[in-house]
Amino acid sequence: MNIYVYIFRRILYVIPVLLGVCLIIFVLFNLVSPDPTLMMLGRHATLKQMLELRHELGLDRSLPLQYLDIVKSAFTFDFGRSWSTKQEIVEMIRNGAIPSLTVTVPSFIIALAISLVIALFVAFYRGAWYDRFSVLICVGMMSLPSLAYILFGQKILAYDLGLFEISGYEHGFPAFIPYVILPCVIWIMLSIGPDVRFYRTVILDEVYMDYVRTARAKGLSETVILFKHVLKNAMIPIITWVVIQIPFLILGALLLESFFGIPGLGGITLNAINSADFPVVRAMTILSAVAYIIFSVITDVLYTLVDPRVRLK
Amino acid sequence: MNEKLLEVKDLVVQFRTDRGKVTAVNGVDFELYKGQTLGIVGESGSGKSVTALSIMRLIPNPPGEIARGKIFFKGQNLLDIPLDEMRKIRGNKIAMIFQEPMTSLNPVFTVGNQIEEVFALHQQEISKSERRDKGIELLKMVGIPSPERRYLDYPHQMSGGMRQRVMIAMSLACRPDILIADEPSTALDVTIQAQILELMKKLQSDLGMAIIMITHDLGVVAETCDHVAVMYCGQIVEKSDIKTVFSRPRHPYTKGLLESIPSYDSTQNRAKGRLPTIEGMVPSLFDLPAGCSFQDRCKFVTQDCRGGKGIPQLENLAPDHAVSCFNPIVV
């Protein structure tokens, strides 16, 4: 079977998964959660008002029809309008995605590059003092809560030293850059600890394999062994780890966005939850599910490129 | 037996462990001549693999360390040369194959790629297109059917026997002077085992290399070797040509090993009585007894063996027959 047929079939598998996800979302929002009209109208609402609002929102239609609406929105990305702002949700997502991505994408790429380089370096000199020192630093960095980084950054670096903007955002390139530097730095600091530890472990798992001994017996240098033989084997778990993080980049950094006043998707989601804006929350849930499914397909396809043992059948 | 290729002198290899330093190889001496097959036999933990890895300087350090000794290859002490020089010898002049054919090849590269790597490293004068032809030729030489197609296979597409053939092909790419085979047939089933040993014998007579055959199987030794060194607890206890060792062993351990090979009585169509064993256990390397390390299992033990005269050393009892025993068996 060739790779295109494999990809096509893998994409076909997405359909039942997505239908299942829609069903879960439907059950959670329509059957389990309390009546949204009650929350919207307050406790002095009359039954007539509630019924009118239910009709207006389409909540009085039959359940299968409401389920179909969710399915339709998952495939067309037409999520309707927000209950509270009456805005097109697609428009809201489009506006929020860019500020989110301006923070998450650069942070993610820089953190990935830095962590991989550090991990390869310490794996190469495994057992030496800087290897053990790096583990110590990583654990230390992971032990500090993210709030500590945020408060330190905003108080010391931004307020006292005036190195960065404390919070806020401006749309358009390059106006946004000063506002995203500090959140990016904090994101990178938060990622490096777990990332380095993970990459280092993965690489060290490979270093003691028999094929590495064979490579040495052939006369290969340690550099070639690490960068050719070991790294290609280590790529398999690394790809999973990296690609599965990408959907979360789209959703934005919830905590960072709210602390730094960045009008991204994380903030939109948070507001929608607080105001019981069901269509927006639902749209964000569907969006993240779709992103997650798409990137797991991409992971599977990448496997077949890296690992010949993954056969397409 | 003309040119002396390898001479190992007083080799001592130690490992640092949580329970202290342990001496895995303790004063091993042997020589290897051109075209010779030397068998190194012993139980697990006797130091035979460590001896082999030391010749390649592949002892993982830490925790291992070659504490003492000299390994002369064509007159040059391999333990003195820089690692860069050693890498030019590995896989080129001295090659090695391992016990684990299933895991010794890199799973994510084709066997062809892994063979070509050796050419790219040691024989840079060979052009890229020639490398491929030579690689396929090697696969043909080790008896892999339809080598052109198999050349593009990944290791997981091959059986254990086939993978060991690939390992052999790879090790012979540069026509080494010495091939070290660390239990090359142990992980394979019996018919494949015989094929691999047969192949190695044939290739040796074709290419004229010397082989160090590490094994725990005296049957393998009998079939392939012309000299043999028996190891016990990090020391060579008996060393001679194959005929002498099998017909007139002088060390009680060697004799015990030979007696514990199952034999079959063809006239009565059944095994000959109860299989003799060597009583007792190999002592822990952490607390070897004073004197001879075989004393507790030996039927001929004397007061001398208990430490009165120190550790027995290899002594020539006849030309080309050395035994380290205070009370050798009289034949």
XYZ file of C-alpha atoms in Angstrom:
644
model
C 0.000 0.000 0.000
C 1.425 3.339 -0.843
C 1.645 6.300 1.445
C -1.131 8.320 -0.240
C -3.654 5.529 0.134
C -2.569 5.246 3.761
C -3.060 8.952 4.373
C -6.446 8.856 2.659
C -7.594 5.946 4.784
C -6.258 7.551 7.916
C -8.295 10.664 7.086
C -11.413 8.543 6.578
C -10.975 7.252 10.122
C -11.329 10.850 11.290
C -15.036 10.891 10.394
C -16.297 8.356 12.988
C -13.997 9.857 15.617
C -15.390 13.304 14.948
C -18.990 12.024 15.101
C -18.194 10.491 18.476
C -16.649 13.704 19.730
C -19.751 15.605 18.605
C -21.947 13.159 20.480
C -19.997 13.665 23.700
C -20.122 17.430 23.289
C -23.848 17.243 22.591
C -24.517 15.164 25.704
C -22.401 17.441 27.871
C -23.943 20.687 26.660
C -27.567 19.731 26.069
C -28.347 17.034 28.576
C -25.911 17.335 31.485
C -25.438 21.079 31.926
C -28.169 23.247 33.497
C -30.617 25.201 31.391
C -28.672 28.124 29.904
C -31.715 30.369 29.716
C -31.926 30.371 33.494
C -28.393 31.680 33.711
C -28.960 34.276 31.021
C -32.211 35.708 32.318
C -31.444 35.642 36.006
C -33.650 34.300 38.760
C -36.612 36.649 38.215
C -37.304 35.273 34.739
C -40.852 34.225 33.922
C -41.629 30.950 32.234
C -42.844 32.831 29.170
C -39.561 34.706 28.836
C -37.657 31.474 29.204
C -39.724 29.715 26.574
C -39.270 32.629 24.192
C -35.539 32.632 24.708
C -35.405 28.856 24.281
C -37.166 29.235 20.986
C -34.919 32.088 19.925
C -31.799 30.042 20.691
C -33.191 26.954 18.978
C -33.174 24.915 22.166
C -36.767 23.773 21.704
C -36.017 21.840 18.559
C -35.777 18.039 18.616
C -32.581 16.581 20.077
C -31.438 14.785 16.899
C -31.685 18.083 15.018
C -29.558 19.804 17.652
C -27.020 17.010 17.416
C -26.935 17.413 13.643
C -26.224 21.123 14.136
C -23.145 20.267 16.151
C -21.990 17.742 13.558
C -22.525 20.274 10.808
C -20.513 22.919 12.632
C -17.655 20.445 13.190
C -17.339 19.896 9.441
C -18.153 23.375 8.152
C -16.719 25.407 11.028
C -19.893 27.497 10.964
C -20.530 27.837 14.681
C -23.267 30.465 14.556
C -23.281 33.559 16.732
C -22.244 34.181 20.294
C -25.167 34.446 22.715
C -23.686 37.305 24.638
C -21.993 39.497 21.986
C -24.051 38.327 18.995
C -20.826 38.241 16.998
C -20.083 35.567 14.402
C -18.040 32.990 16.315
C -15.832 32.268 13.306
C -14.988 35.952 13.259
C -14.189 35.918 16.984
C -11.907 32.901 16.519
C -10.173 34.524 13.592
C -9.529 37.692 15.584
C -8.402 35.827 18.677
C -6.231 33.275 16.924
C -3.632 35.745 15.720
C -2.723 37.230 19.117
C -2.605 33.709 20.548
C -0.373 32.424 17.787
C 1.981 35.403 18.052
C 2.741 34.212 21.578
C 2.611 30.433 21.217
C 4.292 29.752 17.883
C 7.579 31.603 18.426
C 7.794 30.312 22.002
C 7.156 26.759 20.885
C 9.745 26.785 18.109
C 12.436 28.481 20.186
C 11.787 26.191 23.172
C 11.966 23.127 20.921
C 15.273 24.184 19.395
C 16.878 25.138 22.712
C 15.699 21.990 24.494
C 16.844 19.650 21.721
C 20.289 21.225 21.583
C 20.706 21.059 25.363
C 19.415 17.471 25.472
C 21.795 16.316 22.720
C 24.673 18.059 24.439
C 24.053 16.535 27.864
C 23.328 13.125 26.348
C 26.649 13.289 24.520
C 28.464 14.025 27.781
C 26.220 11.760 29.850
C 27.406 11.231 33.371
C 29.679 14.283 33.329
C 29.048 17.074 35.809
C 27.167 19.304 33.359
C 24.808 16.429 32.629
C 23.978 16.012 36.312
C 23.877 19.788 36.734
C 21.375 20.088 33.878
C 19.053 17.565 35.517
C 19.202 19.596 38.712
C 18.411 22.847 36.873
C 15.560 21.207 34.951
C 13.941 19.827 38.071
C 14.395 23.209 39.731
C 12.759 25.007 36.815
C 9.898 22.533 36.772
C 9.346 22.884 40.514
C 8.687 26.624 40.336
C 4.989 27.306 39.638
C 4.217 29.264 36.486
C 2.778 32.118 38.564
C 6.216 32.663 40.053
C 7.655 33.260 36.593
C 4.797 35.556 35.628
C 4.985 37.655 38.777
C 8.780 37.820 38.697
C 8.682 38.838 35.035
C 6.009 41.483 35.477
C 7.273 42.943 38.758
C 11.067 42.788 38.410
C 11.768 42.687 34.687
C 8.885 44.787 33.379
C 7.892 47.150 36.223
C 11.158 47.705 38.140
C 13.649 47.373 35.325
C 11.338 48.466 32.515
C 12.712 45.883 30.099
C 9.334 44.788 28.732
C 5.713 45.914 28.502
C 3.875 44.832 31.647
C 0.712 43.871 29.789
C -1.481 44.805 26.859
C -1.483 44.107 23.156
C -1.482 45.942 19.840
C -2.708 44.408 16.631
C -0.540 44.311 13.528
C 3.051 43.564 12.760
C 5.479 44.717 14.172
C 3.424 46.587 16.781
C 2.673 43.425 18.747
C 6.301 42.410 19.237
C 7.119 44.350 22.437
C 3.992 42.931 24.086
C 4.715 39.280 23.360
C 8.400 39.114 24.294
C 7.890 38.618 28.012
C 5.084 36.028 27.680
C 7.278 34.187 25.150
C 10.270 34.170 27.465
C 8.128 32.835 30.298
C 6.621 30.146 28.062
C 10.130 29.064 27.010
C 11.316 28.965 30.624
C 8.318 26.820 31.502
C 8.906 24.402 28.622
C 12.648 23.889 28.840
C 12.602 21.885 32.083
C 10.212 19.101 31.061
C 11.366 19.147 27.418
C 15.069 18.726 28.138
C 14.361 15.979 30.603
C 12.143 14.158 28.135
C 14.505 14.466 25.164
C 17.481 13.486 27.299
C 15.689 10.373 28.588
C 14.616 9.374 25.097
C 18.132 9.806 23.729
C 19.727 7.969 26.650
C 17.297 5.077 26.147
C 18.841 4.623 22.732
C 22.481 5.171 23.680
C 22.725 1.817 25.451
C 21.170 -0.226 22.651
C 23.091 -3.033 20.957
C 23.131 -1.279 17.590
C 25.147 1.549 19.142
C 27.793 -0.971 20.201
C 27.792 -2.312 16.638
C 28.258 1.201 15.303
C 31.233 1.682 17.616
C 32.679 -1.671 16.579
C 32.510 -0.442 12.983
C 34.770 2.451 13.935
C 32.217 5.269 13.737
C 32.886 8.366 15.820
C 30.670 9.260 18.762
C 29.345 12.313 16.904
C 28.151 10.264 13.918
C 26.673 7.663 16.249
C 24.711 10.281 18.183
C 23.526 12.399 15.274
C 22.873 9.640 12.772
C 22.133 6.370 14.519
C 20.744 7.479 17.858
C 18.846 10.595 16.803
C 16.869 8.872 14.068
C 15.688 6.251 16.557
C 14.944 8.870 19.192
C 12.893 10.877 16.662
C 9.966 8.493 17.044
C 9.006 9.444 20.624
C 10.161 13.032 20.057
C 7.753 13.485 17.141
C 4.839 12.288 19.247
C 5.732 14.662 22.039
C 6.166 17.647 19.731
C 3.240 17.200 17.365
C 0.740 16.495 20.103
C 1.552 19.890 21.628
C 0.650 21.793 18.477
C -3.172 21.757 18.960
C -2.673 23.508 22.273
C -0.792 26.304 20.534
C -3.969 27.182 18.644
C -5.952 27.348 21.858
C -3.495 29.841 23.243
C -1.958 30.088 26.639
C -4.845 30.534 29.034
C -2.879 31.776 32.026
C -0.354 33.895 30.133
C -3.064 35.583 28.060
C -5.139 36.546 31.060
C -2.129 37.896 32.997
C -0.714 39.820 30.078
C -4.015 41.067 28.715
C -3.583 39.449 25.337
C -6.924 39.213 23.494
C -6.343 35.658 22.338
C -8.439 32.517 22.182
C -7.549 31.594 25.733
C -9.162 34.810 26.959
C -12.226 34.339 24.730
C -12.767 30.860 26.100
C -12.436 32.031 29.671
C -14.982 34.848 29.151
C -17.423 32.522 27.406
C -17.294 30.052 30.280
C -17.951 32.825 32.782
C -20.953 34.197 30.866
C -22.429 30.784 29.965
C -21.936 31.575 26.290
C -22.519 27.969 25.205
C -21.980 28.317 21.450
C -18.521 29.841 21.979
C -17.460 27.225 24.523
C -18.790 24.518 22.229
C -16.977 26.001 19.242
C -13.697 26.056 21.143
C -14.218 22.458 22.269
C -14.937 21.298 18.730
C -12.027 23.300 17.383
C -9.570 21.735 19.815
C -10.929 18.241 19.164
C -10.559 18.716 15.415
C -7.040 20.105 15.820
C -6.097 17.197 18.061
C -7.421 14.634 15.600
C -5.698 16.272 12.635
C -2.348 16.369 14.387
C -2.591 12.775 15.523
C -3.085 11.834 11.865
C -0.003 13.881 11.034
C 1.914 12.062 13.780
C 0.941 8.695 12.306
C 2.047 9.752 8.850
C 5.371 11.036 10.193
C 5.936 7.684 11.919
C 5.841 5.883 8.608
C 8.508 8.245 7.305
C 10.842 7.853 10.287
C 10.311 4.271 11.380
C 10.395 1.589 8.678
C 8.906 -0.910 11.120
C 5.591 0.925 10.967
C 4.181 -0.795 7.935
C 1.117 0.357 6.115
C -1.445 -2.371 6.185
C 51.238 -20.658 12.112
C 53.558 -17.918 11.115
C 52.884 -14.256 11.741
C 51.836 -13.271 15.236
C 48.867 -10.905 14.855
C 47.736 -10.311 18.379
C 49.366 -10.675 21.735
C 47.438 -10.016 24.927
C 49.624 -9.650 27.982
C 48.519 -9.594 31.598
C 45.150 -8.011 30.807
C 43.224 -6.827 33.862
C 39.749 -5.316 33.470
C 37.817 -3.948 36.395
C 34.300 -2.646 36.835
C 33.176 -0.207 39.453
C 29.883 -1.288 40.981
C 27.760 -0.307 43.930
C 29.329 -3.142 45.887
C 32.874 -2.056 45.096
C 35.409 -2.804 42.422
C 35.140 -6.143 40.706
C 37.856 -7.692 38.573
C 36.176 -9.310 35.584
C 39.387 -10.229 33.772
C 42.426 -10.953 35.880
C 45.756 -11.326 34.143
C 44.861 -12.920 30.820
C 47.630 -13.793 28.337
C 47.253 -15.248 24.879
C 48.508 -14.951 21.340
C 46.761 -15.171 18.030
C 48.469 -16.071 14.773
C 47.495 -15.410 11.182
C 44.771 -17.737 9.973
C 44.269 -19.270 13.403
C 40.933 -19.793 15.141
C 41.216 -19.363 18.864
C 38.287 -20.427 20.982
C 37.726 -18.751 24.326
C 35.378 -20.919 26.374
C 33.850 -20.315 29.742
C 30.645 -19.949 31.680
C 28.685 -16.709 31.937
C 30.709 -14.209 33.920
C 34.037 -15.893 33.278
C 35.286 -12.774 31.501
C 35.374 -14.038 27.951
C 33.204 -11.309 26.448
C 34.985 -8.646 28.464
C 38.294 -9.917 27.081
C 36.908 -9.624 23.557
C 35.516 -6.132 24.106
C 38.859 -5.041 25.592
C 40.653 -5.884 22.366
C 38.287 -3.483 20.574
C 38.517 -1.034 23.477
C 34.750 -1.161 23.702
C 34.521 -1.656 27.451
C 31.943 0.909 28.586
C 33.825 3.420 30.703
C 32.502 4.184 33.277
C 31.930 1.722 34.912
C 34.565 -0.465 33.242
C 38.262 0.173 32.963
C 41.256 -1.667 31.564
C 43.414 -1.461 34.659
C 46.554 -3.120 33.410
C 48.038 -5.028 30.531
C 49.061 -4.698 26.931
C 47.320 -5.691 23.730
C 49.768 -5.795 20.833
C 48.271 -5.828 17.360
C 51.030 -6.317 14.781
C 53.490 -5.015 17.349
C 51.481 -1.888 18.267
C 49.969 -1.618 21.727
C 46.283 -0.855 21.156
C 45.910 0.434 24.697
C 48.473 3.199 24.042
C 47.146 4.681 20.818
C 44.672 7.602 20.773
C 40.993 6.803 20.277
C 41.043 8.259 16.756
C 43.669 5.723 15.732
C 41.703 2.967 17.429
C 38.623 3.875 15.380
C 40.625 3.348 12.202
C 41.354 -0.189 13.355
C 37.826 -1.039 14.488
C 35.746 -2.505 11.700
C 38.742 -2.251 9.415
C 41.615 -4.377 10.750
C 39.757 -5.946 13.654
C 36.043 -6.527 13.301
C 33.531 -7.909 15.729
C 30.167 -9.628 15.617
C 27.850 -10.098 18.551
C 25.550 -12.522 20.229
C 22.339 -10.605 19.608
C 21.627 -10.592 15.875
C 18.084 -9.352 16.505
C 19.169 -6.062 18.056
C 22.703 -5.508 16.786
C 21.606 -3.802 13.586
C 20.078 -0.338 13.614
C 16.337 -0.793 13.000
C 15.809 2.441 11.065
C 18.451 2.047 8.348
C 18.529 -0.470 5.515
C 21.122 -3.215 5.753
C 22.691 -1.841 2.588
C 23.074 1.569 4.175
C 24.691 0.016 7.243
C 27.156 -1.975 5.147
C 28.048 0.998 2.969
C 28.800 2.979 6.080
C 31.853 0.793 6.671
C 33.197 1.505 3.183
C 32.512 5.208 3.547
C 34.462 5.172 6.775
C 37.477 3.017 6.043
C 37.792 2.887 2.271
C 37.029 6.369 1.040
C 38.678 5.655 -2.310
C 35.652 3.554 -3.243
C 33.073 5.623 -5.095
C 29.431 5.708 -4.071
C 28.181 3.527 -6.896
C 30.938 1.000 -6.321
C 30.031 0.800 -2.646
C 26.641 -0.521 -3.578
C 28.085 -3.192 -5.856
C 30.573 -4.238 -3.208
C 27.866 -4.359 -0.566
C 25.684 -6.601 -2.691
C 28.718 -8.763 -3.380
C 29.237 -9.122 0.381
C 25.646 -10.221 0.900
C 26.121 -12.774 -1.840
C 29.320 -13.959 -0.185
C 27.547 -14.672 3.109
C 24.875 -16.637 1.292
C 21.900 -14.288 1.325
C 19.532 -15.206 -1.513
C 18.587 -12.465 -4.021
C 21.061 -10.015 -2.465
C 20.085 -7.117 -4.767
C 16.596 -7.109 -3.297
C 17.666 -7.865 0.264
C 20.142 -5.004 0.134
C 17.255 -2.548 0.509
C 15.606 -4.470 3.353
C 15.391 -3.196 6.883
C 16.644 -5.490 9.659
C 13.126 -6.307 10.874
C 12.350 -7.817 7.496
C 14.980 -10.511 8.065
C 15.212 -13.567 10.295
C 17.812 -13.871 13.049
C 20.051 -16.069 10.912
C 19.861 -13.615 8.018
C 20.678 -10.709 10.301
C 23.706 -12.535 11.658
C 24.793 -13.083 8.049
C 24.432 -9.353 7.474
C 26.541 -8.710 10.583
C 29.193 -11.053 9.215
C 29.055 -9.366 5.810
C 29.444 -5.983 7.454
C 32.359 -7.134 9.589
C 34.152 -8.571 6.563
C 33.659 -5.467 4.401
C 37.252 -4.333 4.857
C 38.781 -7.808 4.911
C 39.916 -7.583 8.545
C 42.954 -9.403 9.893
C 41.015 -10.511 12.937
C 37.339 -11.277 13.391
C 36.121 -11.426 16.963
C 32.913 -13.434 17.208
C 31.189 -13.092 20.558
C 28.841 -16.091 20.769
C 27.800 -15.644 17.133
C 25.506 -18.652 17.073
C 24.131 -18.757 20.617
C 20.906 -16.884 19.922
C 20.091 -18.916 16.812
C 18.370 -22.260 16.536
C 20.462 -25.329 15.930
C 20.236 -25.684 12.155
C 20.946 -21.998 11.610
C 23.760 -22.234 14.158
C 25.465 -24.915 12.076
C 25.001 -22.849 8.911
C 26.551 -19.756 10.482
C 29.544 -21.682 11.834
C 29.993 -23.415 8.482
C 29.876 -20.031 6.761
C 32.477 -18.575 9.112
C 34.803 -21.527 8.504
C 34.432 -21.194 4.772
C 35.009 -17.442 4.804
C 38.059 -17.906 6.980
C 39.645 -20.304 4.538
C 38.743 -17.980 1.645
C 39.940 -14.756 3.246
C 42.661 -16.061 5.545
C 41.731 -14.049 8.602
C 42.199 -15.062 12.216
C 39.105 -15.619 14.355
C 38.593 -15.331 18.065
C 35.548 -17.425 18.815
C 33.970 -16.605 22.154
C 31.557 -19.303 23.240
C 30.269 -21.349 26.134
C 29.668 -24.305 23.853
C 32.468 -26.835 23.566
C 30.691 -28.299 20.567
C 31.232 -25.028 18.719
C 34.884 -25.075 19.745
C 35.363 -28.628 18.528
C 33.822 -27.738 15.193
C 35.564 -24.483 14.453
C 38.697 -23.850 16.505
C 42.253 -25.008 16.312
C 43.340 -23.508 19.613
C 41.363 -23.027 22.770
C 41.658 -21.090 26.020
C 39.386 -22.098 28.887
C 38.437 -19.250 31.216
C 37.185 -19.408 34.775
C 36.536 -16.408 37.037
C 38.486 -13.999 34.869
C 41.521 -16.183 34.342
C 42.667 -18.604 31.700
C 42.924 -21.993 33.404
C 44.017 -24.061 30.432
C 45.278 -23.213 26.992
C 46.369 -25.525 24.221
C 45.653 -26.817 20.763
C 42.264 -28.343 20.314
C 43.348 -32.000 20.179
C 45.245 -31.814 23.441
C 42.450 -30.109 25.307
C 39.833 -32.561 24.156
C 41.902 -35.720 24.569
C 44.222 -34.939 27.496
C 42.804 -32.071 29.588
C 45.005 -31.348 32.608
C 42.900 -28.824 34.506
C 40.076 -30.356 36.572
C 37.668 -27.640 35.350
C 38.329 -28.412 31.680
C 37.885 -32.112 32.374
C 34.617 -31.397 34.176
C 33.350 -29.319 31.264
C 34.188 -32.037 28.779
C 32.498 -34.696 30.879
C 29.320 -32.682 31.147
C 28.701 -32.696 27.389
C 25.728 -34.983 26.807
C 26.661 -38.002 24.728
C 24.607 -40.593 23.001
C 25.154 -44.335 22.838
C 24.238 -45.359 19.312
C 24.290 -49.107 20.052
C 21.742 -48.820 22.854
C 19.860 -45.895 21.281
C 19.841 -43.827 24.450
C 21.880 -41.413 26.503
C 24.783 -42.924 28.424
C 23.563 -42.956 32.006
C 23.310 -39.880 34.157
C 24.975 -36.732 32.861
C 27.923 -35.769 35.078
C 27.994 -32.170 36.267
C 30.523 -29.959 38.022
C 29.320 -29.777 41.619
C 28.820 -26.385 43.228
C 28.547 -22.876 41.869
C 30.853 -20.338 40.305
C 32.016 -18.169 43.228
C 30.949 -14.526 43.192
C 33.615 -12.258 41.737
C 33.115 -10.061 44.796
C 34.519 -12.623 47.191
C 36.804 -15.018 45.412
C 38.507 -17.477 47.754
C 42.213 -17.076 48.439
C 44.261 -19.253 46.129
C 42.617 -21.098 43.253
C 39.118 -19.863 42.428
C 38.037 -23.394 41.453
C 39.017 -24.965 44.818
C 35.499 -25.400 46.211
C 34.335 -27.394 43.200
C 37.506 -29.377 42.628
C 37.869 -33.086 43.403
C 41.659 -32.843 43.478
C 41.937 -29.916 45.865
C 45.049 -29.820 48.073
C 46.287 -27.527 50.824
C 48.280 -25.576 48.212
C 45.068 -24.641 46.398
C 43.561 -23.048 49.523
C 45.875 -20.059 49.331
C 49.085 -21.499 50.683
C 50.909 -20.864 47.423
C 48.907 -17.889 46.177
C 46.932 -17.843 42.959
C 47.964 -20.530 40.454
C 49.607 -19.133 37.315
C 49.625 -20.515 33.789
C 52.584 -22.835 33.381
C 53.672 -24.818 30.382
C 53.316 -28.508 31.167
C 54.213 -29.403 27.604
C 55.104 -27.284 24.590
C 51.980 -25.320 23.661
C 49.976 -26.640 26.600
C 49.640 -24.331 29.598
C 47.623 -25.028 32.724
C 47.139 -22.979 35.872
C 46.764 -25.639 38.537
C 48.779 -26.786 41.545
C 47.620 -30.344 41.184
C 46.995 -30.996 37.485
C 45.455 -34.243 36.349
C 48.080 -36.760 35.329
C 47.516 -38.378 31.966
